mmCIF file of C-alpha atoms in Angstrom:
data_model
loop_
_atom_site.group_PDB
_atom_site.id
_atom_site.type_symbol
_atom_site.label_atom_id
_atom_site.label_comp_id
_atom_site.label_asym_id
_atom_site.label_seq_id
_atom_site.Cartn_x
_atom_site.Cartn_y
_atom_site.Cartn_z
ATOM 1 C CA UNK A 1 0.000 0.000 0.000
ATOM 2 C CA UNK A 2 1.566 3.548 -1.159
ATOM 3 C CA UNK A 3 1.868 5.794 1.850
ATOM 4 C CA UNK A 4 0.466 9.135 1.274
ATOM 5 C CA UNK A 5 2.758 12.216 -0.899
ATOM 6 C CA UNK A 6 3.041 15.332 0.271
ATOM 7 C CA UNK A 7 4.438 18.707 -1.130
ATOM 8 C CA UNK A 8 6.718 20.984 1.107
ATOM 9 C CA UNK A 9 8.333 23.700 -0.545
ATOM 10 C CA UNK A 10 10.544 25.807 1.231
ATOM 11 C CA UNK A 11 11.889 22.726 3.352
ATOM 12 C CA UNK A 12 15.655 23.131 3.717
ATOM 13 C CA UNK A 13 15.305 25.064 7.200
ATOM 14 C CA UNK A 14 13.050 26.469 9.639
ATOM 15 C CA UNK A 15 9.453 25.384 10.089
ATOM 16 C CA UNK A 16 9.520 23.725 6.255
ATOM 17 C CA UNK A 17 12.339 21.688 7.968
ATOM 18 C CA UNK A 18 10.380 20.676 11.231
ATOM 19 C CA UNK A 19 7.258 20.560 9.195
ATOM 20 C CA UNK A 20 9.386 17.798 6.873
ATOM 21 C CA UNK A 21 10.423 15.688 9.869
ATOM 22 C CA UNK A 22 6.626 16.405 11.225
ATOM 23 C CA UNK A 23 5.237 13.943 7.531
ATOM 24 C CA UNK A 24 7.998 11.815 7.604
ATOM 25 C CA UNK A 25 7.199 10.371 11.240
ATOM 26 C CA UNK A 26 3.913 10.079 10.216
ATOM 27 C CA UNK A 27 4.377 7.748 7.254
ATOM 28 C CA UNK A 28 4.605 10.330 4.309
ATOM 29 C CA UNK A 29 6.885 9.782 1.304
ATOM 30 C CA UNK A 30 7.891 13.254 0.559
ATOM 31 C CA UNK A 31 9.111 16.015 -2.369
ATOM 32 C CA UNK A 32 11.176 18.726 -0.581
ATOM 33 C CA UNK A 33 12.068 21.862 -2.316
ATOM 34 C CA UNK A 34 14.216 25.503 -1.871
ATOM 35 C CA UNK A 35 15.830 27.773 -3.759
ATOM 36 C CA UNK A 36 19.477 27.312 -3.342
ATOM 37 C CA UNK A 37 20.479 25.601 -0.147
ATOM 38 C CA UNK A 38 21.082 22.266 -1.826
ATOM 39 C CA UNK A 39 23.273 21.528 1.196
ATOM 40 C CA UNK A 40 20.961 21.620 3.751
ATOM 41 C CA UNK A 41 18.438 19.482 1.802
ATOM 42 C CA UNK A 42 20.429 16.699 0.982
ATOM 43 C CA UNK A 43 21.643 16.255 4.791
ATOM 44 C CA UNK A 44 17.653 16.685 5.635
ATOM 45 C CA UNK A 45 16.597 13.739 2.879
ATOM 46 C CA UNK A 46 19.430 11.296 4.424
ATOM 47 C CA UNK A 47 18.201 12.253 7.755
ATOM 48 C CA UNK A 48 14.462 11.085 6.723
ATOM 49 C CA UNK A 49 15.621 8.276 4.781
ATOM 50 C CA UNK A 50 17.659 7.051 7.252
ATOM 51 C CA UNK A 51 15.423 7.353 10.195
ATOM 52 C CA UNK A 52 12.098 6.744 8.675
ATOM 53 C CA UNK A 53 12.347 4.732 5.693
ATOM 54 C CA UNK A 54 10.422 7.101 3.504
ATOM 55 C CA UNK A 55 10.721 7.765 -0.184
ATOM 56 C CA UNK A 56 11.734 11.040 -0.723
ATOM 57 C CA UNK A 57 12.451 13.288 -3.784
ATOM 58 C CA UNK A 58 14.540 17.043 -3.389
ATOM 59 C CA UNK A 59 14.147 19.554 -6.033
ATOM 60 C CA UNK A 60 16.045 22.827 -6.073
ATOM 61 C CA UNK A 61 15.049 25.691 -7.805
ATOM 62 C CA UNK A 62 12.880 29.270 -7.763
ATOM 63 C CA UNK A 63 9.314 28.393 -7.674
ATOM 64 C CA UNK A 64 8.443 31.955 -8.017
ATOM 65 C CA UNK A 65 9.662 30.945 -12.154
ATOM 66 C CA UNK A 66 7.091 29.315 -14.060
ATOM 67 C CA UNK A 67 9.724 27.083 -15.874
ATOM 68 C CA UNK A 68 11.667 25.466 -12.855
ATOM 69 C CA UNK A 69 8.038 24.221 -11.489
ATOM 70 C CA UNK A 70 7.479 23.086 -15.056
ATOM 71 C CA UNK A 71 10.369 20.959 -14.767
ATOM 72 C CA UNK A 72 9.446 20.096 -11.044
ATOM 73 C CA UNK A 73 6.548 18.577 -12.646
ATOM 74 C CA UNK A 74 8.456 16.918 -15.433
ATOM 75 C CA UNK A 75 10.485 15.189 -13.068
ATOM 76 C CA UNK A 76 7.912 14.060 -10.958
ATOM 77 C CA UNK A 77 6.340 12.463 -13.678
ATOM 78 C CA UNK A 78 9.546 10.309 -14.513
ATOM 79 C CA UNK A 79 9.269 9.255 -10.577
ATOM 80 C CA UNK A 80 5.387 8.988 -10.058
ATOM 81 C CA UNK A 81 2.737 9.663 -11.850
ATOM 82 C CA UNK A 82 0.357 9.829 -7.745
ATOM 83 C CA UNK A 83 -1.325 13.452 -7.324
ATOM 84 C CA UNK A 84 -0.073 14.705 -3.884
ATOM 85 C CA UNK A 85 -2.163 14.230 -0.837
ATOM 86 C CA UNK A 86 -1.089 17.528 0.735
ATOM 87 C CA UNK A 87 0.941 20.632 -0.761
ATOM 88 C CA UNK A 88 2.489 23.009 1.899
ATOM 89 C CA UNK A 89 3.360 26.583 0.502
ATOM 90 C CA UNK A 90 5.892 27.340 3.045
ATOM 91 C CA UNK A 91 8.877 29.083 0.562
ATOM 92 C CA UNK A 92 9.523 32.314 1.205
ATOM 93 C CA UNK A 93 11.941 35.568 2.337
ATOM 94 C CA UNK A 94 11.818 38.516 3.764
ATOM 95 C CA UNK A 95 13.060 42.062 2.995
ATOM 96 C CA UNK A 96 13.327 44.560 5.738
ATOM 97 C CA UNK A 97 13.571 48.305 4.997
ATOM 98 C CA UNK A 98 11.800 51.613 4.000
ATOM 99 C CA UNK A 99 9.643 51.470 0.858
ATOM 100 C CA UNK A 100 10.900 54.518 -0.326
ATOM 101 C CA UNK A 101 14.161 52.815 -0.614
ATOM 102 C CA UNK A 102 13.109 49.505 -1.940
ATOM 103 C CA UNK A 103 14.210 48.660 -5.473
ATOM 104 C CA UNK A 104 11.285 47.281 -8.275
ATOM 105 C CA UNK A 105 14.167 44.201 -8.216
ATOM 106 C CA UNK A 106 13.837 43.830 -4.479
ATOM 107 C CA UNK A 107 10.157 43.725 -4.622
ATOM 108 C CA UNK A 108 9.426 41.646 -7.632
ATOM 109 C CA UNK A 109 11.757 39.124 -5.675
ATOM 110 C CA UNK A 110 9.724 39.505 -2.529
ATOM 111 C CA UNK A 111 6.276 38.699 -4.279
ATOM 112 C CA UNK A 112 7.666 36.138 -6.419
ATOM 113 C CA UNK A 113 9.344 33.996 -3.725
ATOM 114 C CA UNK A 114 6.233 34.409 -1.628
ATOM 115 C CA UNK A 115 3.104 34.360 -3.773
ATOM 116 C CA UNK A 116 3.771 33.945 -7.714
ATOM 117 C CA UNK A 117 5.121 31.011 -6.384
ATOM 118 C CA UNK A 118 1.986 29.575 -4.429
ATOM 119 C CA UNK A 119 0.248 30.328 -7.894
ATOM 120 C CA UNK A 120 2.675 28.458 -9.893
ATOM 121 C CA UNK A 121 2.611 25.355 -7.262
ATOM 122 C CA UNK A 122 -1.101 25.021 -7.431
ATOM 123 C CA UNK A 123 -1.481 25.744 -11.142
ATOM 124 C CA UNK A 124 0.490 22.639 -11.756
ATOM 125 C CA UNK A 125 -0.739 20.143 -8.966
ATOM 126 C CA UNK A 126 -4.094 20.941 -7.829
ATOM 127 C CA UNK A 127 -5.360 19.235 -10.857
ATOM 128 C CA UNK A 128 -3.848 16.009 -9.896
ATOM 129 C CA UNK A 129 -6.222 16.446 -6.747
ATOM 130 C CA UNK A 130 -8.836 17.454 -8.766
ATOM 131 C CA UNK A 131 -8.534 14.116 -10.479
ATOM 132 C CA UNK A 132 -9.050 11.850 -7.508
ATOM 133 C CA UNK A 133 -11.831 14.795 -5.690
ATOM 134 C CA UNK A 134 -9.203 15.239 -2.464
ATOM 135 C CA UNK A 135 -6.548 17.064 -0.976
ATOM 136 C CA UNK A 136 -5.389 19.350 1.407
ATOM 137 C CA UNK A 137 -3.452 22.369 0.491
ATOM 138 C CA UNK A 138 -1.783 24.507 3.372
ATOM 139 C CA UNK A 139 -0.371 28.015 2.858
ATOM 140 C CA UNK A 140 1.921 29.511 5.296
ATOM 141 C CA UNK A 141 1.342 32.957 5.864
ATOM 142 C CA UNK A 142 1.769 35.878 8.461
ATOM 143 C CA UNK A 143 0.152 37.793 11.158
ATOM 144 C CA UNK A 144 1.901 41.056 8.997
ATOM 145 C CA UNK A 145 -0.473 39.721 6.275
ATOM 146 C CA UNK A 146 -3.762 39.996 8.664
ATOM 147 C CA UNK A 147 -2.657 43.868 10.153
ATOM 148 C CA UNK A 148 1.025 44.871 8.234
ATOM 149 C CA UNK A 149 4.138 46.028 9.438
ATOM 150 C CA UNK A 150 6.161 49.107 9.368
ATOM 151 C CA UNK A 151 9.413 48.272 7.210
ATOM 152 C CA UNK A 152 8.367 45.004 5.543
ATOM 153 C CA UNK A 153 5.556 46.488 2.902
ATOM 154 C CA UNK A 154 6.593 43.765 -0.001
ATOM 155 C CA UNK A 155 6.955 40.807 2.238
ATOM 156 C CA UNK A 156 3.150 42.093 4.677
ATOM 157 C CA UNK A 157 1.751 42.762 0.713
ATOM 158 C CA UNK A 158 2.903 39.020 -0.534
ATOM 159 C CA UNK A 159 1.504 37.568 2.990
ATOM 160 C CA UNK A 160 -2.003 39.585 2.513
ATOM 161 C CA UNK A 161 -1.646 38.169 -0.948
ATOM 162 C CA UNK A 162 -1.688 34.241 0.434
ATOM 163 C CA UNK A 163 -4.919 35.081 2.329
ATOM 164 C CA UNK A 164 -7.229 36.339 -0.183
ATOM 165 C CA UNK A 165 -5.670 33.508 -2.468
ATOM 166 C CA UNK A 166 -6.290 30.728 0.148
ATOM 167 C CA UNK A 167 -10.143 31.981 0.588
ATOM 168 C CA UNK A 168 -10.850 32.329 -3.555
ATOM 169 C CA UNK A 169 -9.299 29.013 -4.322
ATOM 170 C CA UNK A 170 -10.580 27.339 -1.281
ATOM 171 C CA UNK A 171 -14.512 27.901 -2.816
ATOM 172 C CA UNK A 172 -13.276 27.082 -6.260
ATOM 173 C CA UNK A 173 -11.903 23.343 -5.156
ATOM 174 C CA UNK A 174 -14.687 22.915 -2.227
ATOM 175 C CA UNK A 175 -16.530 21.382 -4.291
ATOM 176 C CA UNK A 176 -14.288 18.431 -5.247
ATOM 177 C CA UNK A 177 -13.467 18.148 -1.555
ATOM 178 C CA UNK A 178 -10.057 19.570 -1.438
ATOM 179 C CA UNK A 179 -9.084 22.038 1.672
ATOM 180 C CA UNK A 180 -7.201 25.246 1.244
ATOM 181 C CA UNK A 181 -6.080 26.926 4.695
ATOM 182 C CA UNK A 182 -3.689 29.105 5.510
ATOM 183 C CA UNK A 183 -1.890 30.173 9.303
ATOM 184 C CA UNK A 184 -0.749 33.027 10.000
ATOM 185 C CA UNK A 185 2.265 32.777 12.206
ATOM 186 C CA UNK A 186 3.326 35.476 14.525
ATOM 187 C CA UNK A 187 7.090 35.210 15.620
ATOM 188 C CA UNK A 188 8.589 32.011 15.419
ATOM 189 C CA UNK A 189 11.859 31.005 16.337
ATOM 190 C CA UNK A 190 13.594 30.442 12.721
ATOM 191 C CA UNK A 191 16.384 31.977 11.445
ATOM 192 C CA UNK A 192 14.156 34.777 9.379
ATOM 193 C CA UNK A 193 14.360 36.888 13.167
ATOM 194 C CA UNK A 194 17.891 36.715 13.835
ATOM 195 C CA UNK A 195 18.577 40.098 12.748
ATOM 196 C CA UNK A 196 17.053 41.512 15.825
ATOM 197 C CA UNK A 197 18.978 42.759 18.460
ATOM 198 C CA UNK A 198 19.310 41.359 22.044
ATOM 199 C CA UNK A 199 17.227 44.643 23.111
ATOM 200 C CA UNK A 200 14.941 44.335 19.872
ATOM 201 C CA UNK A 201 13.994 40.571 20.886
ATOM 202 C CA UNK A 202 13.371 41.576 24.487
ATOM 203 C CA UNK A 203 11.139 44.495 23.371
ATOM 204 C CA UNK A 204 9.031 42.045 20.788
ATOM 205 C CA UNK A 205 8.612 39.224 23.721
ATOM 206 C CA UNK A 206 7.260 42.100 25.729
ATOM 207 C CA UNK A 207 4.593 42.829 23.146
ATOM 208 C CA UNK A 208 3.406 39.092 23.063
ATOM 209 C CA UNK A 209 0.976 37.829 26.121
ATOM 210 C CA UNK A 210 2.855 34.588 25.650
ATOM 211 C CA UNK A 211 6.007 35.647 26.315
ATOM 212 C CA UNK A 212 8.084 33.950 23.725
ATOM 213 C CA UNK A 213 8.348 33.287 20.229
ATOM 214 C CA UNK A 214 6.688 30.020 19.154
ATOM 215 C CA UNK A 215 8.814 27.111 18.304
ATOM 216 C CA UNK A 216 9.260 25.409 14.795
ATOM 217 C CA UNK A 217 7.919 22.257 16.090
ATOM 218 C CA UNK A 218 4.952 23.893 17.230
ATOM 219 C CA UNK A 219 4.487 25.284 14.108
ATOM 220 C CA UNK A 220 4.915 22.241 11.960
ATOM 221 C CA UNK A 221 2.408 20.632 14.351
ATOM 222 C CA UNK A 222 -0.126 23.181 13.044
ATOM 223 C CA UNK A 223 0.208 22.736 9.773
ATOM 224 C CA UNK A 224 -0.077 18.797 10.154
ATOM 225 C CA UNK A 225 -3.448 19.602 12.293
ATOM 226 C CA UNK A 226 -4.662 20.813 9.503
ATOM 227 C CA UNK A 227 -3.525 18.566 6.640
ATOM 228 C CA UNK A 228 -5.497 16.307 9.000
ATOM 229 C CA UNK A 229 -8.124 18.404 9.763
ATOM 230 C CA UNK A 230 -11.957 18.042 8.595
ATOM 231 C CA UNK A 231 -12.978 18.509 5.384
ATOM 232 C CA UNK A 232 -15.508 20.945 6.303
ATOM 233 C CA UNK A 233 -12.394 23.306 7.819
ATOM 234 C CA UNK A 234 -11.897 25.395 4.605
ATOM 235 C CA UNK A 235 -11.272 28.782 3.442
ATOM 236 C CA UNK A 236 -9.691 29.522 6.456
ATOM 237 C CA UNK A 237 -6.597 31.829 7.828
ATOM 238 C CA UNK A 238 -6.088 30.876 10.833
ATOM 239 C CA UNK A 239 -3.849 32.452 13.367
ATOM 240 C CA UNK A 240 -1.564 31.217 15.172
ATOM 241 C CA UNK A 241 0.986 34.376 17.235
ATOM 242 C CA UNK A 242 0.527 33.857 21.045
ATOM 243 C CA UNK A 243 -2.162 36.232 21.139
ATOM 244 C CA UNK A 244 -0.069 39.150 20.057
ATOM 245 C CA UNK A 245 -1.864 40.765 17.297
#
């Protein structure tokens, strides 16, 4: 019996990392992606493979480019022709800064790593779950993409982006009984906040009623909630920040 596939872009580090290990104990063969850190995802697969037993692919490229998630698909097909159970959208960056200073190269980056790329991922799979009526597709967004934040217009913009896209396409594939959610994370502990100062951190913990930053784990045990979830759960941005915002 094939185990169940599932989609994690953005999986060298952080929560797509955690959120990798999160599938694999649970019996998932697996495609990983990222952009560049071919490094990190090859120690990641061996780790899986080794520990788990799963079947996993890696696939580097820039998802925000409609041609490397052309050939993602092309190679897929060479490996397995199954439509994925669950896609995570998790790729993405950050840019911090003024927009009066931003360059159009600097933002067209920003809202292709982060959203053009959640377009091209489910123009090319979702009709794979179309096929067999199921699915579960899981966007990772932000709490700057529920209220946005001072110095990070491009990446709170791409964020605000992922909700309005999780809530059109979740009524356009209700009806053949796939899921689209997103969460919006407030501060987690990943290596996206380690530009802030010792002072800067202390001053953002103040600001949260739980007093910390949440974890990666807890974060990838979110998102596996709700690849698990009910089908009626759809359409959704949930949020998940401590009760900060």
């Amino acid at each position: 019996m094939n185990k169940k596939l599932a989609l994690l872009t953005g999986a060298s580090r952080g929560i797509g990392k955690e959120t990798a290990r999160k599938f694999a104990e649970n019996h998932y063969d697996l495609v990983l992606t990222c952009r560049e850190r071919k490094d990190l995802l090859e120690d990641l697969i061996y780790q899986l493979e080794t520990e788990f037993g799963n079947k996993i692919f890696g696939f580097i490229g820039d998802l925000g480019e409609y041609s490397e998630v052309e050939r993602l698909q092309q190679e897929l097909k060479e490996i397995t022709n199954r439509p994925f159970d669950v896609i995570v959208n998790n790729a993405g960056i950050s840019h911090i800064g003024l927009l009066t200073d931003m360059k159009k190269e600097e933002w067209n980056q920003v809202i292709s790593s982060n959203l053009t790329s959640v377009f091209h991922i489910c123009r090319f799979f979702v009709p794979g779950m179309i096929s067999v009526q199921a699915g579960r597709i899981i966007n990772v967004s932000s709490v700057w993409g529920n209220v946005g934040a001072s110095l990070e217009v491009a990446y709170s913009a791409s964020k605000g982006g992922i909700n309005a896209f999780t809530k059109a396409l979740a009524k356009e594939l209700a009806p053949s009984h796939i899921c689209v959610n997103a969460i919006a994370f407030g501060a987690v502990d990943t290596e996206m906040n380690q530009f802030l100062s010792k002072q800067e951190k202390e001053a953002l913990l103040e600001e949260i009623p739980a007093c910390r930053m949440a974890t990666v784990k807890e974060a990838a045990e979110m998102i596996y909630a709700l690849a698990t979830s009910p089908e009626y759960l759809t359409g959704q941005v949930i949020t998940m920040d401590g009760g900060w915002t």
